[in-house]
């Protein structure tokens, strides 16, 4: 059989999922009636936000018309190709999804929006694919748009990625134009799998999901050997063994198959696996009775970059929150969580995420799918603390920073940031990076008026509003990507916040000493805005090691009483007060002060 | 949504979820036993000659030359509602209140028909206090005599302010000089119990102009004064102007000073402060309004009028057209019946508005020992926002200023 294993990669919103739609439709995997936009984006949140969060694999059969003397006819003789394609997310937080998908493929379609050109994740994903040794087909999408400039974009691709401009395929995933040509190119230009079905079995786990009926569903790419239902399989990394009870393909529905899988194929495996934690993405599946000598080269586990606490809020109890997090973790093993307790907020969880979007999505799913209310603390990064005595500890919570006397140095994660922007914005962007303790690396022309700017920046300086700032400086045109470089020491100290004289550990932040006073002042001003006036006056203070460096006061309520309350007003008035009270439930009471969610995020405000 | 609320079924132990909008005879265990006693009756007259900009009452301005005489149709329908209600239950309230809108805009013959109905149905039989709301411009000797003869013994005059600039800021159209004239006319007709409605914290108002307003009012020697802090109600022109920055509200600290000033001055002038915004000469407290705050049963008739009977609250739909088109039970809205714990909260909200506060005996009867509200009460008492007298739990003077923030915790 002819097999093509490939994934679709691109910058966010350049049309990967829509392109997958067209392929599903043109190959007849999905009838016109069943078709809906971004069909592979099945999760509610994906549909609402119009973005792909999780990669989806799907197998379709392409009946390739046999070209006879240059003529192609419908209904003529065809040759079957099995396409195993993987639609990937474009957002930087989900990079690791892309790298997994790449590991399962021989080829990749690099989709570039014809109006936007090469963007930060285009570059990042293209390099990733090339490093993995994949064959790339550059696809210039959205040529139907009036502002499309496919030739310019082809030149950019050539210039930056070194892929010949004439190799680009022009198409519109919306109108279907150019898709047939693309299908042909997939057959012609992408290599088929090269595995050997006669040697010992090696299958790479590139994804997994949790299914209420089947338990864990493992996505695999069989590189060598065979795999059949009834086989006792062994995960080479964990050493665990299971009996394969179901094998199948995503078409895109999960469709069980009877025939054994043979080297080169992609599918799923069900084997009574209880939780996602039992399987490691990147692990190699082999047969327990005739195991392979070596696992396939794995790849890096996703790295949690930002951390925050979740605490139960409103009517939610700790147990309910724990259940909700447990349950979500069944579906998304890429966030970490561990019990955490805070003097101010009680019992909760410290969670680690791939990035800010990931954090936002996890929070929303815990609230929505788990029917809970949570208070979230401001996200921070991991710090490496070198202690006197030679010990080094990792902390993900500013409150855990040991006493200064025990610290030799504090190191923070540094990322390499690539920004693609119009040349005219370069000056302002450089100012932005400098103000965030950035170190200039290089600048490269992409085309006459667009450049790639590279900086090294502390991750802590970019997680919150950096991207928004970049967008506003570049009037929406700039894009960025970042990769982790390593830890670097700087003059970092812990700043504590006291509300009504009480230290609120969840508000502590690690800041650069030189910026501490300014941060302290702006933070208190923000807090003052976020915390409602109470029946008493509330002093706010920022302190470093017990020394107060800034203070503010929230005045008490002066007058708050409804003038009138007669017959018809009673229900309305009561509902209004009940609603205000309900609003307070989302807040956390620290001592006698109700602190809203926004206040915990206020610590992020870098400038006023 | 329309549904019939048969009055005689609303017994005290009626437990019906607020969402249940249809009350079916067959399934309702409460039939005719324990009919409700109605302490107060309110009738809503939904007409005004101009819409004041702060007002969110349900009232309509009928064009002077309107071909439909809706005043007449309305009066006809109102009397039919009264007949229906009176036939349904023993409707002999202690107080009657005819408000609006501008009741005095109703033409005298229509008034005659309304008053006749109240007598025919014997609704007036036990009435001790019978109030009619009046706009200073519409108080005529003729109408006042008519009202007095029919038993009206209290008139509430909407003065709001005596300062033309402030009246203008409210888009309230009357000549301040007419207030004194109206008071005189009412008294001459033999109605001695007079209330003046006033507003403070009007944009542009200062302590000086408030002082002038207060003393203009005191000079008329009313028996009762309602002095309201201006409220920016949603969906009023005033609020729209506030939002778009066209008016500058009186700053909070000044509002505070104004209220302090009124508390001191009115007391010095011999008025007892008995509710957040109400002051009265001894024995002149408004019995009708007290029914609202002490959770009595009251019934409202006319569009938008609210009712409360044995824990059930509802109101007639605020829609004159639908009201006129209906028969017997007018279309209603917002029916609710609170579970006990919330109903206790609501009653605390109402009763704490009274300066006397909540009787300890009431608290003993209604607040279970393990109710979390005890904790809040203790906290507020030690913060000197609440205090205990021999007989009552009440707001302190400082508590009075922040009553809403405090009551919220007790809901
Ligand atoms: N006009 C036009 N619009 C397109 C085309 N392809 C995709 N779009 C639109 O572009 C937007 C993004 O498309 P998606 O398919 O969700 O993009 P994506 O690359 O999968 O996005 P992520 O998964 O979030 O990275 C949607 O509004 C699509 O309708 C095209 O060829 N022409
Ligand atoms: S007269 Fe009274 S009811 Fe009529 S619009 Fe003015 S404030 Fe409202
Ligand atoms: Mg997508």
Coordinates of C-alpha atoms in Angstrom, one line a residue, chain B:
Chain B
X1 CA -46.1 35.6 31.4
X2 CA -49.6 35.7 32.8
X3 CA -50.7 33.6 35.6
X4 CA -53.5 33.7 38.1
X5 CA -52.6 34.2 41.7
X6 CA -55.7 33.5 43.7
X7 CA -55.4 35.5 46.8
X8 CA -57.2 33.2 49.0
X9 CA -54.7 30.4 48.3
X10 CA -51.7 32.4 49.5
X11 CA -51.6 31.0 53.0
X12 CA -48.6 31.5 55.2
X13 CA -47.2 28.0 54.8
X14 CA -47.5 28.1 51.0
X15 CA -44.1 26.7 49.9
X16 CA -43.9 27.1 46.2
X17 CA -40.7 27.7 44.3
X18 CA -40.3 31.1 42.8
X19 CA -39.9 29.6 39.4
X20 CA -43.3 28.0 39.5
X21 CA -45.3 30.4 37.5
X22 CA -48.6 28.6 37.3
X23 CA -50.7 28.0 40.3
X24 CA -53.0 25.2 39.7
X25 CA -56.2 24.7 41.7
X26 CA -55.9 20.9 41.5
X27 CA -52.4 20.5 42.8
X28 CA -52.4 23.3 45.3
X29 CA -53.0 21.9 48.8
X30 CA -54.1 25.3 50.1
X31 CA -57.6 26.0 49.0
X32 CA -59.8 28.3 50.9
X33 CA -58.6 27.9 54.5
X34 CA -56.6 30.7 56.1
X35 CA -57.3 33.5 53.7
X36 CA -54.8 36.3 53.8
X37 CA -55.5 39.5 55.8
X38 CA -54.5 42.5 53.8
X39 CA -53.1 45.4 55.8
X40 CA -52.4 47.8 53.0
X41 CA -53.7 48.5 49.6
X42 CA -51.8 50.4 46.9
X43 CA -53.3 51.7 43.7
X44 CA -51.0 52.9 40.9
X45 CA -52.1 55.7 38.6
X46 CA -49.6 55.5 35.6
X47 CA -50.0 59.0 34.1
X48 CA -47.8 62.1 34.3
X49 CA -47.8 65.3 32.2
X50 CA -44.0 65.1 31.8
X51 CA -41.4 62.6 32.6
X52 CA -38.9 63.7 35.2
X53 CA -35.3 62.7 34.3
X54 CA -34.5 60.8 37.4
X55 CA -37.7 58.9 37.6
X56 CA -38.0 55.1 37.0
X57 CA -41.6 54.7 38.1
X58 CA -43.9 53.3 35.6
X59 CA -45.8 56.2 34.2
X60 CA -46.9 57.4 30.7
X61 CA -47.2 60.8 29.2
X62 CA -50.4 60.9 27.2
X63 CA -50.4 63.5 24.4
X64 CA -52.9 66.3 25.3
X65 CA -55.0 65.7 22.3
X66 CA -54.8 61.9 22.3
X67 CA -57.8 60.4 20.5
X68 CA -57.8 57.4 23.0
X69 CA -59.0 58.5 26.4
X70 CA -56.8 56.1 28.2
X71 CA -57.4 57.8 31.6
X72 CA -61.0 56.8 31.3
X73 CA -60.4 53.3 30.2
X74 CA -57.8 53.0 32.9
X75 CA -60.1 54.1 35.6
X76 CA -62.7 51.7 34.4
X77 CA -60.3 48.8 34.4
X78 CA -58.9 49.8 37.8
X79 CA -62.3 49.8 39.3
X80 CA -63.0 46.4 37.8
X81 CA -59.8 45.0 39.3
X82 CA -60.8 46.4 42.7
X83 CA -64.2 44.7 42.3
X84 CA -62.6 41.5 41.4
X85 CA -60.2 41.6 44.3
X86 CA -62.9 42.6 46.8
X87 CA -65.1 39.7 45.7
X88 CA -62.1 37.3 46.0
X89 CA -61.2 38.1 49.6
X90 CA -62.1 40.1 52.5
X91 CA -60.4 43.3 51.4
X92 CA -60.5 45.7 54.3
X93 CA -57.1 47.2 54.7
X94 CA -56.0 49.6 57.4
X95 CA -54.2 51.9 55.0
X96 CA -54.8 53.0 51.4
X97 CA -52.3 54.7 49.2
X98 CA -52.9 56.1 45.8
X99 CA -49.7 56.8 44.1
X100 CA -48.1 57.0 40.7
X101 CA -47.4 58.5 38.3
X102 CA -49.3 61.6 39.2
X103 CA -52.7 60.6 40.7
X104 CA -53.9 64.2 40.8
X105 CA -53.7 64.2 37.0
X106 CA -56.8 62.1 36.9
X107 CA -59.8 64.2 36.1
X108 CA -62.3 64.7 39.0
X109 CA -65.1 62.7 37.4
X110 CA -62.7 59.7 37.2
X111 CA -61.6 60.3 40.7
X112 CA -65.3 60.2 41.7
X113 CA -65.7 56.9 40.1
X114 CA -62.6 55.4 41.7
X115 CA -63.6 56.7 45.2
X116 CA -67.1 55.4 44.7
X117 CA -65.7 52.0 44.0
X118 CA -63.6 52.0 47.1
X119 CA -66.6 52.7 49.1
X120 CA -69.0 50.4 47.4
X121 CA -66.6 47.5 47.8
X122 CA -66.2 48.5 51.4
X123 CA -62.5 48.6 51.0
X124 CA -62.5 51.9 52.9
X125 CA -64.4 50.5 55.8
X126 CA -61.5 50.0 58.2
X127 CA -59.1 52.5 56.7
X128 CA -57.2 54.6 59.2
X129 CA -54.8 56.3 56.8
X130 CA -55.7 57.2 53.2
X131 CA -52.9 58.9 51.3
X132 CA -53.0 60.4 47.8
X133 CA -49.8 61.5 46.1
X134 CA -49.9 64.9 44.5
X135 CA -47.9 67.0 42.2
X136 CA -47.9 70.7 43.3
X137 CA -49.2 71.9 40.0
X138 CA -52.3 69.7 40.1
X139 CA -53.5 70.4 43.6
X140 CA -56.8 72.2 43.1
X141 CA -59.4 73.2 45.8
X142 CA -62.0 71.3 43.8
X143 CA -60.1 68.0 43.7
X144 CA -58.9 68.3 47.3
X145 CA -62.4 68.9 48.6
X146 CA -63.5 65.8 46.6
X147 CA -60.7 63.7 48.2
X148 CA -61.3 65.0 51.7
X149 CA -65.0 64.2 51.4
X150 CA -64.2 60.7 50.3
X151 CA -62.0 60.1 53.4
X152 CA -58.6 60.9 52.1
X153 CA -56.7 62.1 55.2
X154 CA -53.1 62.4 54.0
X155 CA -51.6 64.1 51.0
X156 CA -48.0 63.5 49.9
X157 CA -46.7 66.4 47.8
X158 CA -43.7 65.9 45.5
X159 CA -41.7 69.1 46.1
X160 CA -38.2 67.7 45.5
X161 CA -36.5 71.1 45.8
X162 CA -37.4 74.7 46.1
X163 CA -34.5 75.8 44.0
X164 CA -35.4 76.4 40.3
X165 CA -31.8 75.4 39.2
X166 CA -32.0 72.1 41.0
X167 CA -35.5 71.4 39.8
X168 CA -34.1 72.1 36.3
X169 CA -31.3 69.7 36.9
X170 CA -33.9 67.0 37.7
X171 CA -35.9 68.0 34.7
X172 CA -38.8 68.4 37.1
X173 CA -41.4 70.8 35.8
X174 CA -43.1 72.8 38.5
X175 CA -42.9 76.3 39.9
X176 CA -41.4 76.0 43.4
X177 CA -43.8 78.7 44.6
X178 CA -46.7 76.3 43.9
X179 CA -45.6 74.0 46.7
X180 CA -46.7 76.4 49.4
X181 CA -49.8 77.0 47.5
X182 CA -50.6 73.3 47.3
X183 CA -50.0 72.8 51.0
X184 CA -52.3 75.7 51.8
X185 CA -55.0 74.2 49.4
X186 CA -54.8 70.8 51.0
X187 CA -55.1 72.2 54.5
X188 CA -58.0 74.4 53.5
X189 CA -59.8 71.4 52.1
X190 CA -59.6 69.9 55.6
X191 CA -56.7 67.4 55.1
X192 CA -54.2 68.1 57.9
X193 CA -51.7 65.3 57.4
X194 CA -49.2 66.4 54.8
X195 CA -45.9 64.9 53.6
X196 CA -43.3 66.6 51.5
X197 CA -41.1 64.6 49.3
X198 CA -37.6 66.1 48.9
X199 CA -34.4 65.1 47.2
X200 CA -30.8 65.9 48.2
X201 CA -27.5 65.4 46.4
X202 CA -28.8 66.8 43.2
X203 CA -26.0 67.7 40.8
X204 CA -25.0 71.3 41.6
X205 CA -26.4 71.2 45.1
X206 CA -24.2 72.6 47.9
X207 CA -24.7 72.5 51.7
X208 CA -26.0 76.1 51.4
X209 CA -28.7 75.3 48.8
X210 CA -29.6 72.2 50.8
X211 CA -30.0 74.4 53.9
X212 CA -32.3 76.7 51.9
X213 CA -34.4 73.8 50.7
X214 CA -34.7 72.3 54.1
X215 CA -35.8 75.6 55.6
X216 CA -38.3 76.3 52.8
X217 CA -39.8 72.9 53.6
X218 CA -39.8 73.4 57.3
X219 CA -41.5 76.8 56.9
X220 CA -44.5 74.9 55.5
X221 CA -44.7 72.8 58.7
X222 CA -45.4 69.4 57.1
X223 CA -46.2 66.5 59.3
X224 CA -43.9 64.2 57.5
X225 CA -40.8 64.6 55.4
X226 CA -39.3 62.1 53.0
X227 CA -35.8 63.3 52.1
X228 CA -34.2 61.0 49.5
X229 CA -30.6 60.9 48.4
X230 CA -30.9 61.2 44.6
X231 CA -30.5 57.7 43.1
X232 CA -29.3 57.2 39.6
X233 CA -31.7 54.5 38.6
X234 CA -30.8 52.4 35.5
X235 CA -32.4 53.4 32.3
X236 CA -33.2 56.9 33.2
X237 CA -32.1 60.0 31.2
X238 CA -30.3 61.2 34.3
X239 CA -28.2 58.1 34.5
X240 CA -27.5 58.3 30.8
X241 CA -26.2 61.8 31.3
X242 CA -24.1 60.7 34.2
X243 CA -22.5 57.9 32.2
X244 CA -21.6 60.1 29.3
X245 CA -20.2 62.7 31.6
X246 CA -22.7 65.4 31.0
X247 CA -23.4 65.8 34.7
X248 CA -21.1 65.7 37.7
X249 CA -22.6 63.9 40.6
X250 CA -22.3 65.3 44.1
X251 CA -19.1 63.7 45.6
X252 CA -19.6 61.0 48.2
X253 CA -18.1 63.0 51.0
X254 CA -20.5 65.8 50.3
X255 CA -23.5 63.4 50.2
X256 CA -22.3 62.2 53.5
X257 CA -22.2 65.7 55.0
X258 CA -25.6 66.5 53.6
X259 CA -27.1 63.4 55.2
X260 CA -25.4 64.3 58.5
X261 CA -26.8 67.8 58.2
X262 CA -30.3 66.5 57.6
X263 CA -30.2 64.0 60.5
X264 CA -29.2 66.9 62.8
X265 CA -31.5 69.6 61.5
X266 CA -34.6 67.6 61.2
X267 CA -34.3 66.2 64.7
X268 CA -33.7 69.7 66.0
X269 CA -36.9 70.8 64.2
X270 CA -38.9 68.2 66.1
X271 CA -39.1 65.5 63.5
X272 CA -38.4 61.9 64.5
X273 CA -36.2 60.0 62.1
X274 CA -37.9 56.6 61.8
X275 CA -36.6 55.2 58.5
X276 CA -33.4 55.8 56.4
X277 CA -35.1 58.6 54.4
X278 CA -38.2 59.4 56.4
X279 CA -38.9 61.8 59.3
X280 CA -42.2 62.5 61.0
X281 CA -43.8 64.6 63.7
X282 CA -44.8 62.4 66.7
X283 CA -47.6 60.0 65.7
X284 CA -47.4 61.0 62.0
X285 CA -45.3 58.1 60.7
X286 CA -46.7 56.8 57.5
X287 CA -48.6 53.6 58.5
X288 CA -48.8 52.5 54.9
X289 CA -45.1 52.5 54.3
X290 CA -44.5 50.9 57.6
X291 CA -46.4 47.9 56.2
X292 CA -43.7 47.5 53.6
X293 CA -40.8 47.5 56.1
X294 CA -42.5 45.2 58.6
X295 CA -43.5 42.6 56.0
X296 CA -47.2 43.0 56.3
X297 CA -49.5 41.7 53.6
X298 CA -50.3 44.3 51.1
X299 CA -51.9 44.3 47.7
X300 CA -51.2 46.5 44.7
X301 CA -53.6 47.3 42.0
X302 CA -53.0 49.0 38.6
X303 CA -50.2 48.3 36.2
X304 CA -46.7 47.9 37.8
X305 CA -48.1 47.7 41.3
X306 CA -46.4 45.2 43.5
X307 CA -48.0 42.9 46.1
X308 CA -46.8 40.9 49.0
X309 CA -49.1 38.3 50.5
X310 CA -47.8 35.7 53.0
X311 CA -44.3 35.6 51.6
X312 CA -45.4 35.6 47.9
X313 CA -44.3 38.7 46.0
X314 CA -45.4 39.6 42.5
X315 CA -46.3 42.6 40.6
X316 CA -48.7 43.5 37.9
X317 CA -47.0 43.8 34.6
X318 CA -45.8 47.3 33.9
X319 CA -47.8 47.6 30.6
X320 CA -50.9 49.7 30.4
X321 CA -52.1 48.2 27.1
X322 CA -52.0 44.7 28.5
X323 CA -53.5 45.8 31.7
X324 CA -56.4 47.4 29.9
X325 CA -56.9 44.3 27.7
X326 CA -57.1 42.0 30.7
X327 CA -60.0 40.8 32.8
X328 CA -60.0 40.0 36.5
X329 CA -56.4 39.1 37.2
X330 CA -54.2 41.5 35.3
X331 CA -51.1 40.1 33.7
X332 CA -48.4 39.6 36.4
X333 CA -44.7 39.3 36.6
X334 CA -41.8 38.4 38.9
X335 CA -43.7 36.1 41.1
X336 CA -41.4 34.7 43.8
X337 CA -41.7 32.9 47.1
X338 CA -38.5 32.7 49.0
X339 CA -37.3 29.8 51.1
X340 CA -37.3 30.6 54.8
X341 CA -33.6 31.5 55.2
X342 CA -33.6 34.0 52.3
X343 CA -36.9 35.4 53.4
X344 CA -35.4 36.1 56.8
X345 CA -32.6 37.9 55.0
X346 CA -35.0 40.0 53.1
X347 CA -36.9 40.9 56.2
X348 CA -33.7 42.0 57.9
X349 CA -33.0 44.1 54.9
X350 CA -36.3 45.8 55.3
X351 CA -36.5 46.0 59.1
X352 CA -33.1 47.4 59.6
X353 CA -34.0 50.4 57.5
X354 CA -36.2 51.4 60.4
X355 CA -34.4 53.4 62.9
X356 CA -35.9 51.4 65.8
X357 CA -34.4 48.3 64.2
X358 CA -35.4 44.7 64.6
X359 CA -37.1 43.6 67.9
X360 CA -35.0 41.0 69.7
X361 CA -38.1 38.9 70.0
X362 CA -38.3 38.8 66.2
X363 CA -34.7 37.7 65.9
X364 CA -35.3 35.0 68.5
X365 CA -38.2 33.7 66.6
X366 CA -36.7 33.9 63.1
X367 CA -33.0 33.4 63.3
X368 CA -32.0 29.8 64.3
X369 CA -29.1 29.5 66.8
X370 CA -26.8 28.0 64.2
X371 CA -27.5 30.7 61.6
X372 CA -24.2 32.1 60.3
X373 CA -25.7 35.6 60.4
X374 CA -25.2 35.7 64.1
X375 CA -21.5 35.9 63.4
X376 CA -21.9 38.9 61.1
X377 CA -24.2 40.6 63.7
X378 CA -21.6 40.1 66.4
X379 CA -18.9 41.5 64.1
X380 CA -20.9 44.5 63.1
X381 CA -21.9 45.1 66.7
X382 CA -18.3 45.2 67.9
X383 CA -17.4 47.4 64.9
X384 CA -20.2 49.7 66.3
X385 CA -22.2 49.6 63.1
X386 CA -25.0 47.8 64.9
X387 CA -26.1 48.2 68.5
X388 CA -28.5 46.5 70.9
X389 CA -31.1 48.6 72.8
X390 CA -33.2 47.0 75.4
X391 CA -35.8 45.9 72.9
X392 CA -34.1 46.1 69.5
X393 CA -31.1 45.5 67.3
X394 CA -30.5 48.6 65.2
X395 CA -28.1 50.4 63.1
X396 CA -25.8 52.9 64.8
X397 CA -25.6 56.3 63.2
X398 CA -22.4 55.3 61.4
X399 CA -24.1 52.0 60.4
X400 CA -26.9 53.9 58.9
X401 CA -24.5 55.4 56.3
X402 CA -23.3 52.1 55.1
X403 CA -26.5 50.1 55.6
X404 CA -26.3 48.4 52.2
X405 CA -22.8 47.0 52.7
X406 CA -23.8 45.7 56.0
X407 CA -27.2 44.3 55.1
X408 CA -25.6 42.4 52.2
X409 CA -23.8 40.2 54.7
X410 CA -27.1 39.4 56.4
X411 CA -29.0 38.3 53.3

